mmCIF file of C-alpha atoms in Angstrom:
data_model
loop_
_atom_site.group_PDB
_atom_site.id
_atom_site.type_symbol
_atom_site.label_atom_id
_atom_site.label_comp_id
_atom_site.label_asym_id
_atom_site.label_seq_id
_atom_site.Cartn_x
_atom_site.Cartn_y
_atom_site.Cartn_z
ATOM 1 C CA UNK A 210 -132.798 39.511 -55.809
ATOM 2 C CA UNK A 211 -134.922 37.051 -53.725
ATOM 3 C CA UNK A 212 -138.025 38.176 -56.202
ATOM 4 C CA UNK A 213 -135.757 36.938 -59.430
ATOM 5 C CA UNK A 214 -134.754 33.669 -57.643
ATOM 6 C CA UNK A 215 -138.496 32.858 -56.893
ATOM 7 C CA UNK A 216 -139.586 33.768 -60.512
ATOM 8 C CA UNK A 217 -136.720 31.336 -61.742
ATOM 9 C CA UNK A 218 -137.703 28.727 -59.028
ATOM 10 C CA UNK A 219 -141.403 29.040 -60.217
ATOM 11 C CA UNK A 220 -140.418 28.566 -64.006
ATOM 12 C CA UNK A 221 -138.574 25.255 -63.224
ATOM 13 C CA UNK A 222 -141.588 24.107 -61.466
ATOM 14 C CA UNK A 223 -143.887 25.067 -64.498
ATOM 15 C CA UNK A 224 -141.338 23.219 -66.868
ATOM 16 C CA UNK A 225 -141.483 20.195 -64.691
ATOM 17 C CA UNK A 226 -145.432 20.207 -64.316
ATOM 18 C CA UNK A 227 -145.401 20.594 -68.232
ATOM 19 C CA UNK A 228 -143.278 17.555 -68.709
ATOM 20 C CA UNK A 229 -144.838 14.100 -69.290
ATOM 21 C CA UNK A 230 -143.450 10.587 -69.606
ATOM 22 C CA UNK A 231 -142.401 9.520 -73.044
ATOM 23 C CA UNK A 232 -145.123 6.932 -74.814
ATOM 24 C CA UNK A 233 -144.377 3.812 -76.366
ATOM 25 C CA UNK A 234 -144.462 5.090 -79.634
ATOM 26 C CA UNK A 235 -142.316 8.006 -78.982
ATOM 27 C CA UNK A 236 -139.828 5.935 -77.595
ATOM 28 C CA UNK A 237 -139.929 3.847 -80.871
ATOM 29 C CA UNK A 238 -139.812 6.985 -83.119
ATOM 30 C CA UNK A 239 -136.722 8.332 -81.162
ATOM 31 C CA UNK A 240 -135.005 4.940 -81.398
ATOM 32 C CA UNK A 241 -135.782 4.535 -85.156
ATOM 33 C CA UNK A 242 -134.568 8.346 -85.841
ATOM 34 C CA UNK A 243 -131.135 7.638 -83.723
ATOM 35 C CA UNK A 244 -130.424 4.209 -85.270
ATOM 36 C CA UNK A 245 -132.004 4.870 -88.485
ATOM 37 C CA UNK A 246 -134.213 1.537 -88.672
ATOM 38 C CA UNK A 247 -138.038 0.991 -88.304
ATOM 39 C CA UNK A 248 -139.139 -0.318 -84.583
ATOM 40 C CA UNK A 249 -142.907 -1.681 -85.216
ATOM 41 C CA UNK A 250 -145.400 -4.046 -83.932
ATOM 42 C CA UNK A 251 -148.698 -4.436 -85.291
ATOM 43 C CA UNK A 252 -150.247 -7.008 -88.162
ATOM 44 C CA UNK A 253 -147.534 -9.746 -88.347
ATOM 45 C CA UNK A 254 -148.495 -10.540 -91.941
ATOM 46 C CA UNK A 255 -146.669 -7.528 -92.509
ATOM 47 C CA UNK A 256 -143.441 -8.845 -91.435
ATOM 48 C CA UNK A 257 -143.716 -12.492 -91.643
ATOM 49 C CA UNK A 258 -140.384 -13.948 -92.452
ATOM 50 C CA UNK A 259 -140.422 -15.351 -96.147
ATOM 51 C CA UNK A 260 -138.285 -18.327 -95.349
ATOM 52 C CA UNK A 261 -141.058 -19.752 -92.841
ATOM 53 C CA UNK A 262 -143.668 -19.330 -95.444
ATOM 54 C CA UNK A 263 -145.207 -22.951 -96.579
ATOM 55 C CA UNK A 264 -144.394 -24.174 -100.029
ATOM 56 C CA UNK A 265 -146.324 -26.685 -102.402
ATOM 57 C CA UNK A 266 -149.569 -26.369 -100.146
ATOM 58 C CA UNK A 267 -147.531 -26.726 -96.663
ATOM 59 C CA UNK A 268 -148.729 -24.878 -93.671
ATOM 60 C CA UNK A 269 -146.130 -22.082 -92.621
ATOM 61 C CA UNK A 270 -143.940 -23.557 -89.779
ATOM 62 C CA UNK A 271 -143.647 -20.142 -87.846
ATOM 63 C CA UNK A 272 -147.112 -18.534 -86.156
ATOM 64 C CA UNK A 273 -146.908 -15.013 -84.852
ATOM 65 C CA UNK A 274 -149.640 -13.571 -82.438
ATOM 66 C CA UNK A 275 -150.008 -9.622 -82.627
ATOM 67 C CA UNK A 276 -148.922 -7.018 -80.114
ATOM 68 C CA UNK A 277 -148.681 -3.387 -80.194
ATOM 69 C CA UNK A 278 -146.346 -0.706 -79.281
ATOM 70 C CA UNK A 279 -148.468 0.328 -76.377
ATOM 71 C CA UNK A 280 -147.910 -2.740 -74.529
ATOM 72 C CA UNK A 281 -144.176 -3.315 -75.384
ATOM 73 C CA UNK A 282 -142.769 -0.974 -72.826
ATOM 74 C CA UNK A 283 -140.402 -3.263 -71.078
ATOM 75 C CA UNK A 284 -139.172 -4.601 -74.561
ATOM 76 C CA UNK A 285 -138.509 -1.203 -76.195
ATOM 77 C CA UNK A 286 -136.139 -0.725 -72.897
ATOM 78 C CA UNK A 287 -134.646 -4.057 -73.589
ATOM 79 C CA UNK A 288 -134.073 -2.889 -77.347
ATOM 80 C CA UNK A 289 -132.648 0.768 -76.283
ATOM 81 C CA UNK A 290 -130.198 -0.900 -74.048
ATOM 82 C CA UNK A 291 -128.987 -3.379 -76.809
ATOM 83 C CA UNK A 292 -128.470 -0.955 -79.274
ATOM 84 C CA UNK A 293 -126.429 1.214 -77.332
ATOM 85 C CA UNK A 294 -123.600 -1.388 -77.390
ATOM 86 C CA UNK A 295 -122.897 -1.259 -80.884
ATOM 87 C CA UNK A 296 -120.892 1.032 -83.198
ATOM 88 C CA UNK A 297 -122.547 4.003 -84.619
ATOM 89 C CA UNK A 298 -124.269 3.250 -88.139
ATOM 90 C CA UNK A 299 -123.701 -0.830 -87.765
ATOM 91 C CA UNK A 300 -127.172 -2.088 -86.619
ATOM 92 C CA UNK A 301 -128.738 -0.243 -89.671
ATOM 93 C CA UNK A 302 -125.859 -1.569 -91.993
ATOM 94 C CA UNK A 303 -127.082 -4.904 -91.142
ATOM 95 C CA UNK A 304 -131.171 -4.744 -90.630
ATOM 96 C CA UNK A 305 -133.717 -2.313 -91.766
ATOM 97 C CA UNK A 306 -136.017 -3.098 -89.202
ATOM 98 C CA UNK A 307 -136.893 -4.574 -85.586
ATOM 99 C CA UNK A 308 -140.381 -5.730 -85.098
ATOM 100 C CA UNK A 309 -142.335 -6.684 -81.935
ATOM 101 C CA UNK A 310 -144.744 -9.714 -82.035
ATOM 102 C CA UNK A 311 -146.896 -11.548 -79.639
ATOM 103 C CA UNK A 312 -146.322 -14.835 -78.738
ATOM 104 C CA UNK A 313 -144.256 -16.975 -81.350
ATOM 105 C CA UNK A 314 -144.618 -20.646 -82.293
ATOM 106 C CA UNK A 315 -142.013 -22.364 -84.409
ATOM 107 C CA UNK A 316 -143.146 -25.824 -85.252
ATOM 108 C CA UNK A 317 -145.333 -25.670 -82.424
ATOM 109 C CA UNK A 318 -142.773 -24.795 -79.647
ATOM 110 C CA UNK A 319 -142.428 -21.377 -77.948
ATOM 111 C CA UNK A 320 -139.792 -19.318 -79.225
ATOM 112 C CA UNK A 321 -138.424 -15.753 -78.377
ATOM 113 C CA UNK A 322 -137.844 -14.366 -81.884
ATOM 114 C CA UNK A 323 -136.113 -15.013 -85.221
ATOM 115 C CA UNK A 324 -134.429 -12.989 -88.006
ATOM 116 C CA UNK A 325 -135.056 -12.430 -91.672
ATOM 117 C CA UNK A 326 -132.598 -11.166 -94.507
ATOM 118 C CA UNK A 327 -133.093 -7.572 -93.185
ATOM 119 C CA UNK A 328 -134.695 -7.423 -90.088
ATOM 120 C CA UNK A 329 -135.027 -9.246 -86.520
ATOM 121 C CA UNK A 330 -138.568 -10.050 -84.808
ATOM 122 C CA UNK A 331 -138.661 -10.259 -81.066
ATOM 123 C CA UNK A 332 -141.430 -11.614 -78.988
ATOM 124 C CA UNK A 333 -143.415 -9.310 -76.402
ATOM 125 C CA UNK A 334 -145.684 -10.874 -73.946
ATOM 126 C CA UNK A 335 -148.101 -8.455 -72.838
ATOM 127 C CA UNK A 336 -149.096 -9.980 -69.341
ATOM 128 C CA UNK A 337 -145.301 -10.403 -68.819
ATOM 129 C CA UNK A 338 -144.716 -6.483 -68.205
ATOM 130 C CA UNK A 339 -143.280 -5.854 -64.783
ATOM 131 C CA UNK A 340 -141.413 -8.760 -64.817
ATOM 132 C CA UNK A 341 -137.995 -9.146 -66.284
ATOM 133 C CA UNK A 342 -139.078 -11.425 -69.228
ATOM 134 C CA UNK A 343 -139.796 -8.863 -71.822
ATOM 135 C CA UNK A 344 -136.525 -6.841 -71.039
ATOM 136 C CA UNK A 345 -134.437 -9.641 -71.371
ATOM 137 C CA UNK A 346 -135.831 -11.127 -74.020
ATOM 138 C CA UNK A 347 -135.382 -7.998 -76.489
ATOM 139 C CA UNK A 348 -131.936 -7.088 -74.748
ATOM 140 C CA UNK A 349 -130.510 -10.407 -75.465
ATOM 141 C CA UNK A 350 -132.724 -11.028 -78.437
ATOM 142 C CA UNK A 351 -131.219 -8.297 -80.432
ATOM 143 C CA UNK A 352 -127.774 -9.447 -79.939
ATOM 144 C CA UNK A 353 -128.673 -13.183 -80.654
ATOM 145 C CA UNK A 354 -130.534 -12.474 -83.888
ATOM 146 C CA UNK A 355 -128.144 -9.768 -85.274
ATOM 147 C CA UNK A 356 -125.323 -12.544 -84.462
ATOM 148 C CA UNK A 357 -126.822 -14.827 -86.968
ATOM 149 C CA UNK A 358 -126.648 -12.199 -89.469
ATOM 150 C CA UNK A 359 -122.794 -12.109 -88.767
ATOM 151 C CA UNK A 360 -122.396 -15.845 -88.766
ATOM 152 C CA UNK A 361 -123.698 -16.403 -92.082
ATOM 153 C CA UNK A 362 -121.320 -13.791 -93.470
ATOM 154 C CA UNK A 363 -118.350 -14.967 -92.007
ATOM 155 C CA UNK A 364 -117.522 -18.580 -93.631
ATOM 156 C CA UNK A 365 -113.991 -18.785 -92.157
ATOM 157 C CA UNK A 366 -115.592 -18.411 -88.475
ATOM 158 C CA UNK A 367 -118.258 -20.844 -89.540
ATOM 159 C CA UNK A 368 -115.492 -23.504 -90.742
ATOM 160 C CA UNK A 369 -113.361 -22.901 -87.599
ATOM 161 C CA UNK A 370 -116.189 -22.676 -85.123
ATOM 162 C CA UNK A 371 -117.322 -26.460 -86.537
ATOM 163 C CA UNK A 372 -113.664 -27.558 -86.088
ATOM 164 C CA UNK A 373 -113.595 -26.855 -82.159
ATOM 165 C CA UNK A 374 -117.080 -28.731 -81.451
ATOM 166 C CA UNK A 375 -116.394 -32.013 -79.842
ATOM 167 C CA UNK A 376 -116.021 -34.870 -82.150
ATOM 168 C CA UNK A 377 -118.802 -36.719 -80.829
ATOM 169 C CA UNK A 378 -121.233 -33.777 -80.965
ATOM 170 C CA UNK A 379 -124.394 -34.153 -83.237
ATOM 171 C CA UNK A 380 -126.687 -30.844 -83.661
ATOM 172 C CA UNK A 381 -130.332 -31.438 -83.112
ATOM 173 C CA UNK A 382 -132.631 -32.501 -85.994
ATOM 174 C CA UNK A 383 -135.299 -29.618 -85.676
ATOM 175 C CA UNK A 384 -135.990 -26.396 -84.181
ATOM 176 C CA UNK A 385 -138.638 -27.981 -82.163
ATOM 177 C CA UNK A 386 -136.238 -30.286 -80.661
ATOM 178 C CA UNK A 387 -133.681 -27.130 -79.944
ATOM 179 C CA UNK A 388 -136.452 -25.087 -78.238
ATOM 180 C CA UNK A 389 -137.773 -27.973 -76.195
ATOM 181 C CA UNK A 390 -134.570 -28.765 -74.698
ATOM 182 C CA UNK A 391 -134.719 -29.543 -70.856
ATOM 183 C CA UNK A 392 -133.829 -26.190 -69.416
ATOM 184 C CA UNK A 393 -132.895 -27.932 -65.910
ATOM 185 C CA UNK A 394 -129.925 -29.323 -67.851
ATOM 186 C CA UNK A 395 -127.020 -26.577 -67.299
ATOM 187 C CA UNK A 396 -124.107 -25.538 -69.645
ATOM 188 C CA UNK A 397 -121.188 -27.487 -70.678
ATOM 189 C CA UNK A 398 -118.389 -25.210 -70.249
ATOM 190 C CA UNK A 399 -115.832 -27.960 -70.739
ATOM 191 C CA UNK A 400 -116.967 -28.591 -73.812
ATOM 192 C CA UNK A 401 -117.603 -24.581 -74.957
ATOM 193 C CA UNK A 402 -121.223 -24.337 -74.638
ATOM 194 C CA UNK A 403 -122.453 -21.450 -72.639
ATOM 195 C CA UNK A 404 -126.058 -22.739 -72.245
ATOM 196 C CA UNK A 405 -127.938 -26.107 -73.172
ATOM 197 C CA UNK A 406 -129.692 -24.323 -76.077
ATOM 198 C CA UNK A 407 -126.260 -23.260 -77.632
ATOM 199 C CA UNK A 408 -125.336 -27.014 -77.725
ATOM 200 C CA UNK A 409 -128.295 -27.607 -79.966
ATOM 201 C CA UNK A 410 -126.379 -26.593 -83.359
ATOM 202 C CA UNK A 411 -123.178 -24.358 -84.293
ATOM 203 C CA UNK A 412 -125.324 -21.472 -84.923
ATOM 204 C CA UNK A 413 -126.886 -21.399 -81.746
ATOM 205 C CA UNK A 414 -123.845 -21.849 -80.069
ATOM 206 C CA UNK A 415 -122.631 -18.584 -81.681
ATOM 207 C CA UNK A 416 -125.778 -16.888 -80.905
ATOM 208 C CA UNK A 417 -125.389 -17.586 -77.139
ATOM 209 C CA UNK A 418 -121.725 -16.352 -77.169
ATOM 210 C CA UNK A 419 -123.443 -12.934 -78.576
ATOM 211 C CA UNK A 420 -125.624 -12.734 -76.056
ATOM 212 C CA UNK A 421 -122.692 -13.192 -73.301
ATOM 213 C CA UNK A 422 -120.263 -10.950 -75.249
ATOM 214 C CA UNK A 423 -122.836 -7.751 -75.416
ATOM 215 C CA UNK A 424 -125.248 -8.274 -72.298
ATOM 216 C CA UNK A 425 -122.688 -10.308 -69.784
ATOM 217 C CA UNK A 426 -119.005 -9.449 -70.738
ATOM 218 C CA UNK A 427 -117.783 -10.009 -67.163
ATOM 219 C CA UNK A 428 -119.300 -13.328 -67.017
ATOM 220 C CA UNK A 429 -117.916 -14.278 -70.261
ATOM 221 C CA UNK A 430 -114.635 -13.009 -69.431
ATOM 222 C CA UNK A 431 -114.476 -14.929 -66.226
ATOM 223 C CA UNK A 432 -115.419 -18.330 -68.308
ATOM 224 C CA UNK A 433 -112.683 -17.912 -71.051
ATOM 225 C CA UNK A 434 -110.006 -17.050 -68.304
ATOM 226 C CA UNK A 435 -111.278 -20.545 -66.797
ATOM 227 C CA UNK A 436 -111.697 -22.730 -69.733
ATOM 228 C CA UNK A 437 -109.235 -22.832 -72.782
ATOM 229 C CA UNK A 438 -112.329 -23.751 -75.200
ATOM 230 C CA UNK A 439 -114.125 -21.053 -74.205
ATOM 231 C CA UNK A 440 -111.355 -18.652 -74.747
ATOM 232 C CA UNK A 441 -110.855 -19.992 -78.489
ATOM 233 C CA UNK A 442 -114.619 -19.767 -79.302
ATOM 234 C CA UNK A 443 -114.453 -16.140 -78.164
ATOM 235 C CA UNK A 444 -111.362 -15.665 -80.346
ATOM 236 C CA UNK A 445 -113.266 -16.632 -83.447
ATOM 237 C CA UNK A 446 -116.014 -14.554 -82.270
ATOM 238 C CA UNK A 447 -114.082 -11.494 -81.882
ATOM 239 C CA UNK A 448 -112.684 -12.018 -85.421
ATOM 240 C CA UNK A 449 -116.101 -12.215 -86.999
ATOM 241 C CA UNK A 450 -117.078 -8.777 -85.688
ATOM 242 C CA UNK A 451 -114.174 -7.242 -86.271
ATOM 243 C CA UNK A 452 -113.812 -8.357 -90.219
ATOM 244 C CA UNK A 453 -117.437 -8.340 -91.339
ATOM 245 C CA UNK A 454 -116.984 -4.774 -92.113
ATOM 246 C CA UNK A 455 -114.016 -2.809 -92.389
ATOM 247 C CA UNK A 456 -115.652 0.630 -91.169
ATOM 248 C CA UNK A 457 -116.585 -0.751 -87.936
ATOM 249 C CA UNK A 458 -113.690 -2.837 -87.068
ATOM 250 C CA UNK A 459 -111.954 -0.147 -84.570
ATOM 251 C CA UNK A 460 -115.589 0.476 -82.893
ATOM 252 C CA UNK A 461 -115.541 -3.199 -81.982
ATOM 253 C CA UNK A 462 -111.926 -3.675 -81.297
ATOM 254 C CA UNK A 463 -112.595 -0.952 -78.822
ATOM 255 C CA UNK A 464 -115.527 -2.326 -77.189
ATOM 256 C CA UNK A 465 -113.530 -5.794 -76.927
ATOM 257 C CA UNK A 466 -110.505 -4.289 -75.271
ATOM 258 C CA UNK A 467 -112.795 -2.034 -72.923
ATOM 259 C CA UNK A 468 -114.701 -5.331 -71.693
ATOM 260 C CA UNK A 469 -111.387 -7.081 -71.322
ATOM 261 C CA UNK A 470 -112.339 -9.844 -73.606
ATOM 262 C CA UNK A 471 -109.404 -9.182 -75.868
ATOM 263 C CA UNK A 472 -107.335 -9.950 -72.863
ATOM 264 C CA UNK A 473 -108.806 -13.459 -72.401
ATOM 265 C CA UNK A 474 -109.354 -14.639 -76.121
ATOM 266 C CA UNK A 475 -107.005 -17.244 -77.208
ATOM 267 C CA UNK A 476 -106.204 -17.870 -81.017
ATOM 268 C CA UNK A 477 -107.115 -21.497 -81.726
ATOM 269 C CA UNK A 478 -103.767 -23.278 -82.809
ATOM 270 C CA UNK A 479 -103.496 -25.043 -86.153
ATOM 271 C CA UNK A 480 -107.156 -25.218 -86.830
ATOM 272 C CA UNK A 481 -107.587 -27.654 -89.584
ATOM 273 C CA UNK A 482 -111.053 -27.579 -91.203
ATOM 274 C CA UNK A 483 -112.191 -30.857 -92.942
ATOM 275 C CA UNK A 484 -115.716 -30.083 -92.344
ATOM 276 C CA UNK A 485 -117.474 -29.884 -95.868
ATOM 277 C CA UNK A 486 -120.505 -27.259 -95.133
ATOM 278 C CA UNK A 487 -122.743 -25.941 -97.693
ATOM 279 C CA UNK A 488 -123.651 -22.240 -96.382
ATOM 280 C CA UNK A 489 -126.661 -22.207 -98.739
ATOM 281 C CA UNK A 490 -128.456 -24.461 -95.955
ATOM 282 C CA UNK A 491 -127.906 -22.198 -93.341
ATOM 283 C CA UNK A 492 -131.280 -21.089 -92.241
ATOM 284 C CA UNK A 493 -132.659 -18.562 -89.832
ATOM 285 C CA UNK A 494 -132.840 -19.801 -86.189
ATOM 286 C CA UNK A 495 -134.793 -18.777 -83.396
ATOM 287 C CA UNK A 496 -134.040 -17.692 -79.620
ATOM 288 C CA UNK A 497 -134.955 -19.544 -76.668
#
């Protein structure tokens, strides 16, 4: 009996000795297989968003430097954590790929990511590995960029969201202005803005709600229970996600119920939309 136990224990030690940490490429391939989408880095020309290409001889308004999967361990962990939140099949319904770039500049200002019609691009800063930056940027960036694709598919929510913005509020005039806001200025909860960046335009506002909804639901639940305008915006946010694709409605309803967000959301009363909004002018935005 002792001999059998010794052999079994030795076998376990052998298996452990033969095991090795998963490489970044292996992690990316595993996530790609699990979620049915490409996860890549490399030459940014291969995934440069078409909407940022210069026209009529003008230079592109977006600059992206290159990174590699080998330099993106923290970012891949952030992506994996983010993807776990969504109903099975939802992400691949929205996009075909998640790309990683090095430093990104929008109109000369540092950005954390962007999206195209079928992909999202997230920034990975190799010398920030070991800090929280790359993990947090990818974790929140997945939610942030995917939410823009939900936003542009939800015209009623777009209209109703605009109706909840303060009458005196005006959006910023450019991506550069949005990205260079004074970060020492805090959120404006009384008016429903969860961050200074969210206050720059309605889509960015919606994006920040996505970050809180899927990365910090407990914090958002507390805020919605305290500030009525946040509870109303949360209700519209929930509507957008539960109605965009019928096959994922139950999955999202389960998430909003499980996190307690459904309990604190308040449907806006008698929302009268008088804003004339041309959806064709909605363009991809970037994250902080």
